[in-house]
JSON list of C-alpha atoms in Angstrom, two decimals:
[
{"chain": "A", "resi": 1, "resn": "MET", "atom": "CA", "xyz": [0.85, -32.34, 11.67]},
{"chain": "A", "resi": 2, "resn": "LYS", "atom": "CA", "xyz": [0.52, -33.18, 15.33]},
{"chain": "A", "resi": 3, "resn": "ASN", "atom": "CA", "xyz": [-1.95, -35.71, 16.55]},
{"chain": "A", "resi": 4, "resn": "HIS", "atom": "CA", "xyz": [-4.97, -33.82, 17.90]},
{"chain": "A", "resi": 5, "resn": "VAL", "atom": "CA", "xyz": [-5.18, -36.22, 20.86]},
{"chain": "A", "resi": 6, "resn": "THR", "atom": "CA", "xyz": [-1.71, -35.35, 22.19]},
{"chain": "A", "resi": 7, "resn": "ASP", "atom": "CA", "xyz": [-1.90, -31.67, 21.26]},
{"chain": "A", "resi": 8, "resn": "MET", "atom": "CA", "xyz": [-2.95, -29.82, 24.41]},
{"chain": "A", "resi": 9, "resn": "ARG", "atom": "CA", "xyz": [-3.78, -26.56, 22.64]},
{"chain": "A", "resi": 10, "resn": "SER", "atom": "CA", "xyz": [-7.34, -25.44, 22.02]},
{"chain": "A", "resi": 11, "resn": "PRO", "atom": "CA", "xyz": [-8.70, -25.55, 18.45]},
{"chain": "A", "resi": 12, "resn": "LEU", "atom": "CA", "xyz": [-8.34, -21.75, 18.24]},
{"chain": "A", "resi": 13, "resn": "ALA", "atom": "CA", "xyz": [-4.71, -21.92, 19.35]},
{"chain": "A", "resi": 14, "resn": "ARG", "atom": "CA", "xyz": [-4.02, -24.60, 16.72]},
{"chain": "A", "resi": 15, "resn": "ALA", "atom": "CA", "xyz": [-5.66, -22.48, 14.01]},
{"chain": "A", "resi": 16, "resn": "LYS", "atom": "CA", "xyz": [-3.78, -19.28, 14.90]},
{"chain": "A", "resi": 17, "resn": "GLY", "atom": "CA", "xyz": [-0.69, -18.89, 12.84]},
{"chain": "A", "resi": 18, "resn": "ALA", "atom": "CA", "xyz": [-1.96, -21.33, 10.23]},
{"chain": "A", "resi": 19, "resn": "GLY", "atom": "CA", "xyz": [-1.55, -20.28, 6.64]},
{"chain": "A", "resi": 20, "resn": "GLY", "atom": "CA", "xyz": [1.16, -18.43, 4.85]},
{"chain": "A", "resi": 21, "resn": "LEU", "atom": "CA", "xyz": [0.89, -15.01, 6.45]},
{"chain": "A", "resi": 22, "resn": "HIS", "atom": "CA", "xyz": [0.78, -16.08, 10.11]},
{"chain": "A", "resi": 23, "resn": "ASP", "atom": "CA", "xyz": [-0.75, -12.68, 10.80]},
{"chain": "A", "resi": 24, "resn": "GLY", "atom": "CA", "xyz": [-3.68, -12.98, 8.44]},
{"chain": "A", "resi": 25, "resn": "VAL", "atom": "CA", "xyz": [-6.21, -11.01, 10.49]},
{"chain": "A", "resi": 26, "resn": "GLU", "atom": "CA", "xyz": [-3.94, -7.99, 10.86]},
{"chain": "A", "resi": 27, "resn": "HIS", "atom": "CA", "xyz": [-3.02, -8.14, 7.19]},
{"chain": "A", "resi": 28, "resn": "TRP", "atom": "CA", "xyz": [-6.68, -8.41, 6.19]},
{"chain": "A", "resi": 29, "resn": "LYS", "atom": "CA", "xyz": [-7.59, -5.44, 8.41]},
{"chain": "A", "resi": 30, "resn": "ALA", "atom": "CA", "xyz": [-4.75, -3.31, 7.04]},
{"chain": "A", "resi": 31, "resn": "GLU", "atom": "CA", "xyz": [-5.83, -4.10, 3.48]},
{"chain": "A", "resi": 32, "resn": "ARG", "atom": "CA", "xyz": [-9.44, -3.15, 4.21]},
{"chain": "A", "resi": 33, "resn": "ILE", "atom": "CA", "xyz": [-8.49, 0.04, 6.05]},
{"chain": "A", "resi": 34, "resn": "SER", "atom": "CA", "xyz": [-6.25, 1.16, 3.20]},
{"chain": "A", "resi": 35, "resn": "ALA", "atom": "CA", "xyz": [-9.07, 0.43, 0.73]},
{"chain": "A", "resi": 36, "resn": "VAL", "atom": "CA", "xyz": [-11.57, 2.46, 2.76]},
{"chain": "A", "resi": 37, "resn": "LEU", "atom": "CA", "xyz": [-9.14, 5.37, 3.06]},
{"chain": "A", "resi": 38, "resn": "LEU", "atom": "CA", "xyz": [-8.37, 5.24, -0.66]},
{"chain": "A", "resi": 39, "resn": "GLY", "atom": "CA", "xyz": [-12.06, 5.68, -1.55]},
{"chain": "A", "resi": 40, "resn": "PRO", "atom": "CA", "xyz": [-12.54, 9.36, -0.65]},
{"chain": "A", "resi": 41, "resn": "ILE", "atom": "CA", "xyz": [-9.03, 10.43, -1.60]},
{"chain": "A", "resi": 42, "resn": "SER", "atom": "CA", "xyz": [-9.41, 8.74, -5.00]},
{"chain": "A", "resi": 43, "resn": "LEU", "atom": "CA", "xyz": [-12.70, 10.56, -5.59]},
{"chain": "A", "resi": 44, "resn": "TRP", "atom": "CA", "xyz": [-10.93, 13.82, -4.70]},
{"chain": "A", "resi": 45, "resn": "ALA", "atom": "CA", "xyz": [-8.11, 12.97, -7.12]},
{"chain": "A", "resi": 46, "resn": "VAL", "atom": "CA", "xyz": [-10.49, 12.15, -9.98]},
{"chain": "A", "resi": 47, "resn": "ALA", "atom": "CA", "xyz": [-12.41, 15.40, -9.38]},
{"chain": "A", "resi": 48, "resn": "GLN", "atom": "CA", "xyz": [-9.15, 17.37, -9.43]},
{"chain": "A", "resi": 49, "resn": "ILE", "atom": "CA", "xyz": [-7.96, 15.63, -12.60]},
{"chain": "A", "resi": 50, "resn": "LEU", "atom": "CA", "xyz": [-11.23, 16.48, -14.34]},
{"chain": "A", "resi": 51, "resn": "ARG", "atom": "CA", "xyz": [-11.03, 20.06, -13.06]},
{"chain": "A", "resi": 52, "resn": "LEU", "atom": "CA", "xyz": [-7.44, 20.45, -14.29]},
{"chain": "A", "resi": 53, "resn": "ALA", "atom": "CA", "xyz": [-8.02, 18.78, -17.67]},
{"chain": "A", "resi": 54, "resn": "GLY", "atom": "CA", "xyz": [-6.79, 20.96, -20.50]},
{"chain": "A", "resi": 55, "resn": "ARG", "atom": "CA", "xyz": [-4.67, 23.21, -18.30]},
{"chain": "A", "resi": 56, "resn": "ASP", "atom": "CA", "xyz": [-1.03, 23.80, -19.13]},
{"chain": "A", "resi": 57, "resn": "ARG", "atom": "CA", "xyz": [1.91, 22.40, -17.17]},
{"chain": "A", "resi": 58, "resn": "GLU", "atom": "CA", "xyz": [2.50, 25.60, -15.21]},
{"chain": "A", "resi": 59, "resn": "ALA", "atom": "CA", "xyz": [-1.09, 25.75, -13.99]},
{"chain": "A", "resi": 60, "resn": "ILE", "atom": "CA", "xyz": [-0.94, 22.14, -12.84]},
{"chain": "A", "resi": 61, "resn": "LEU", "atom": "CA", "xyz": [2.39, 22.69, -11.07]},
{"chain": "A", "resi": 62, "resn": "ALA", "atom": "CA", "xyz": [0.95, 25.79, -9.39]},
{"chain": "A", "resi": 63, "resn": "TRP", "atom": "CA", "xyz": [-2.02, 23.71, -8.22]},
{"chain": "A", "resi": 64, "resn": "ALA", "atom": "CA", "xyz": [0.22, 20.89, -6.94]},
{"chain": "A", "resi": 65, "resn": "GLY", "atom": "CA", "xyz": [2.52, 23.42, -5.26]},
{"chain": "A", "resi": 66, "resn": "LYS", "atom": "CA", "xyz": [-0.16, 24.47, -2.79]},
{"chain": "A", "resi": 67, "resn": "PRO", "atom": "CA", "xyz": [0.15, 22.61, 0.53]},
{"chain": "A", "resi": 68, "resn": "HIS", "atom": "CA", "xyz": [-3.59, 21.89, 0.71]},
{"chain": "A", "resi": 69, "resn": "ASN", "atom": "CA", "xyz": [-3.26, 19.99, -2.58]},
{"chain": "A", "resi": 70, "resn": "ALA", "atom": "CA", "xyz": [0.20, 18.51, -2.00]},
{"chain": "A", "resi": 71, "resn": "ALA", "atom": "CA", "xyz": [-0.82, 16.83, 1.29]},
{"chain": "A", "resi": 72, "resn": "PRO", "atom": "CA", "xyz": [-3.69, 14.80, -0.23]},
{"chain": "A", "resi": 73, "resn": "LEU", "atom": "CA", "xyz": [-1.46, 13.93, -3.19]},
{"chain": "A", "resi": 74, "resn": "ALA", "atom": "CA", "xyz": [1.17, 12.58, -0.79]},
{"chain": "A", "resi": 75, "resn": "GLY", "atom": "CA", "xyz": [-1.54, 10.64, 1.05]},
{"chain": "A", "resi": 76, "resn": "LEU", "atom": "CA", "xyz": [-2.79, 9.20, -2.23]},
{"chain": "A", "resi": 77, "resn": "ILE", "atom": "CA", "xyz": [0.71, 8.07, -3.17]},
{"chain": "A", "resi": 78, "resn": "PHE", "atom": "CA", "xyz": [1.39, 6.52, 0.24]},
{"chain": "A", "resi": 79, "resn": "LEU", "atom": "CA", "xyz": [-1.99, 4.78, 0.53]},
{"chain": "A", "resi": 80, "resn": "THR", "atom": "CA", "xyz": [-1.85, 3.46, -3.02]},
{"chain": "A", "resi": 81, "resn": "ALA", "atom": "CA", "xyz": [1.64, 2.05, -2.50]},
{"chain": "A", "resi": 82, "resn": "ARG", "atom": "CA", "xyz": [0.66, 0.49, 0.84]},
{"chain": "A", "resi": 83, "resn": "HIS", "atom": "CA", "xyz": [-2.52, -1.06, -0.58]},
{"chain": "A", "resi": 84, "resn": "MET", "atom": "CA", "xyz": [-0.52, -2.38, -3.54]},
{"chain": "A", "resi": 85, "resn": "GLN", "atom": "CA", "xyz": [2.07, -3.87, -1.17]},
{"chain": "A", "resi": 86, "resn": "LEU", "atom": "CA", "xyz": [-0.57, -5.62, 0.91]},
{"chain": "A", "resi": 87, "resn": "GLY", "atom": "CA", "xyz": [-2.31, -7.07, -2.13]},
{"chain": "A", "resi": 88, "resn": "LEU", "atom": "CA", "xyz": [0.88, -8.26, -3.81]},
{"chain": "A", "resi": 89, "resn": "GLU", "atom": "CA", "xyz": [2.08, -9.88, -0.60]},
{"chain": "A", "resi": 90, "resn": "VAL", "atom": "CA", "xyz": [-1.10, -11.95, -0.48]},
{"chain": "A", "resi": 91, "resn": "VAL", "atom": "CA", "xyz": [-0.44, -13.13, -4.04]},
{"chain": "A", "resi": 92, "resn": "ALA", "atom": "CA", "xyz": [3.21, -13.91, -3.19]},
{"chain": "A", "resi": 93, "resn": "THR", "atom": "CA", "xyz": [2.12, -15.83, -0.09]},
{"chain": "A", "resi": 94, "resn": "ASP", "atom": "CA", "xyz": [-0.45, -17.83, -2.01]},
{"chain": "A", "resi": 95, "resn": "TYR", "atom": "CA", "xyz": [1.72, -18.75, -4.99]},
{"chain": "A", "resi": 96, "resn": "SER", "atom": "CA", "xyz": [5.31, -19.04, -3.73]},
{"chain": "A", "resi": 97, "resn": "ARG", "atom": "CA", "xyz": [7.08, -21.09, -1.09]},
{"chain": "A", "resi": 98, "resn": "GLY", "atom": "CA", "xyz": [10.37, -21.11, 0.79]},
{"chain": "A", "resi": 99, "resn": "TRP", "atom": "CA", "xyz": [13.16, -18.71, -0.02]},
{"chain": "A", "resi": 100, "resn": "ARG", "atom": "CA", "xyz": [11.40, -17.53, -3.20]},
{"chain": "A", "resi": 101, "resn": "ARG", "atom": "CA", "xyz": [8.53, -16.18, -1.11]},
{"chain": "A", "resi": 102, "resn": "THR", "atom": "CA", "xyz": [10.96, -14.22, 1.05]},
{"chain": "A", "resi": 103, "resn": "VAL", "atom": "CA", "xyz": [12.78, -12.78, -1.97]},
{"chain": "A", "resi": 104, "resn": "ILE", "atom": "CA", "xyz": [9.52, -11.85, -3.69]},
{"chain": "A", "resi": 105, "resn": "LYS", "atom": "CA", "xyz": [8.11, -10.20, -0.57]},
{"chain": "A", "resi": 106, "resn": "LEU", "atom": "CA", "xyz": [11.33, -8.23, -0.06]},
{"chain": "A", "resi": 107, "resn": "ALA", "atom": "CA", "xyz": [11.21, -7.11, -3.70]},
{"chain": "A", "resi": 108, "resn": "ILE", "atom": "CA", "xyz": [7.57, -6.04, -3.30]},
{"chain": "A", "resi": 109, "resn": "ARG", "atom": "CA", "xyz": [8.38, -4.03, -0.17]},
{"chain": "A", "resi": 110, "resn": "PHE", "atom": "CA", "xyz": [11.42, -2.43, -1.80]},
{"chain": "A", "resi": 111, "resn": "PHE", "atom": "CA", "xyz": [9.44, -1.47, -4.92]},
{"chain": "A", "resi": 112, "resn": "CYS", "atom": "CA", "xyz": [6.59, 0.02, -2.85]},
{"chain": "A", "resi": 113, "resn": "LEU", "atom": "CA", "xyz": [9.07, 1.95, -0.74]},
{"chain": "A", "resi": 114, "resn": "LEU", "atom": "CA", "xyz": [10.65, 3.22, -3.94]},
{"chain": "A", "resi": 115, "resn": "VAL", "atom": "CA", "xyz": [7.25, 4.39, -5.21]},
{"chain": "A", "resi": 116, "resn": "CYS", "atom": "CA", "xyz": [6.65, 6.26, -1.93]},
{"chain": "A", "resi": 117, "resn": "ALA", "atom": "CA", "xyz": [10.11, 7.82, -1.98]},
{"chain": "A", "resi": 118, "resn": "TYR", "atom": "CA", "xyz": [9.86, 8.88, -5.62]},
{"chain": "A", "resi": 119, "resn": "GLY", "atom": "CA", "xyz": [6.41, 10.38, -5.08]},
{"chain": "A", "resi": 120, "resn": "GLY", "atom": "CA", "xyz": [7.47, 12.15, -1.90]},
{"chain": "A", "resi": 121, "resn": "VAL", "atom": "CA", "xyz": [10.59, 13.63, -3.47]},
{"chain": "A", "resi": 122, "resn": "SER", "atom": "CA", "xyz": [8.54, 14.78, -6.47]},
{"chain": "A", "resi": 123, "resn": "ILE", "atom": "CA", "xyz": [6.06, 16.57, -4.24]},
{"chain": "A", "resi": 124, "resn": "VAL", "atom": "CA", "xyz": [8.84, 18.19, -2.21]},
{"chain": "A", "resi": 125, "resn": "LYS", "atom": "CA", "xyz": [10.51, 19.41, -5.40]},
{"chain": "A", "resi": 126, "resn": "ILE", "atom": "CA", "xyz": [7.24, 20.91, -6.63]},
{"chain": "A", "resi": 127, "resn": "LEU", "atom": "CA", "xyz": [6.71, 22.63, -3.26]},
{"chain": "A", "resi": 128, "resn": "GLN", "atom": "CA", "xyz": [10.28, 24.02, -3.30]},
{"chain": "A", "resi": 129, "resn": "LYS", "atom": "CA", "xyz": [9.85, 25.48, -6.79]},
{"chain": "A", "resi": 130, "resn": "ARG", "atom": "CA", "xyz": [6.60, 27.15, -5.79]},
{"chain": "A", "resi": 131, "resn": "SER", "atom": "CA", "xyz": [7.86, 28.77, -2.59]}
]
């Protein structure tokens, strides 16, 4: 650590970039925004699950095949994966160092991208069968 007497930066400039994320404020904001957006869409999803309980597979596929239901489902998948990525990256940053941190963060991003891709392809396939 540099001697604070010879360091010409302000205390704020010295504090910026400190910590593992180096972009902590942006990461924190993104995590909170994804959480806020997940609230209403999760309530919608729970209501739809309760409404569809006991229905057969064809009825559920018909419901999911409507664009006004498929779009929120896609949003739910994307937001959930993004929120999961942000949270897991914080854990990786807190508990790993060096090259392991980089590998873990890459694995987290790859897995979350895979979740989004799998969910998106599934929704597209349902929409194609219904049209």
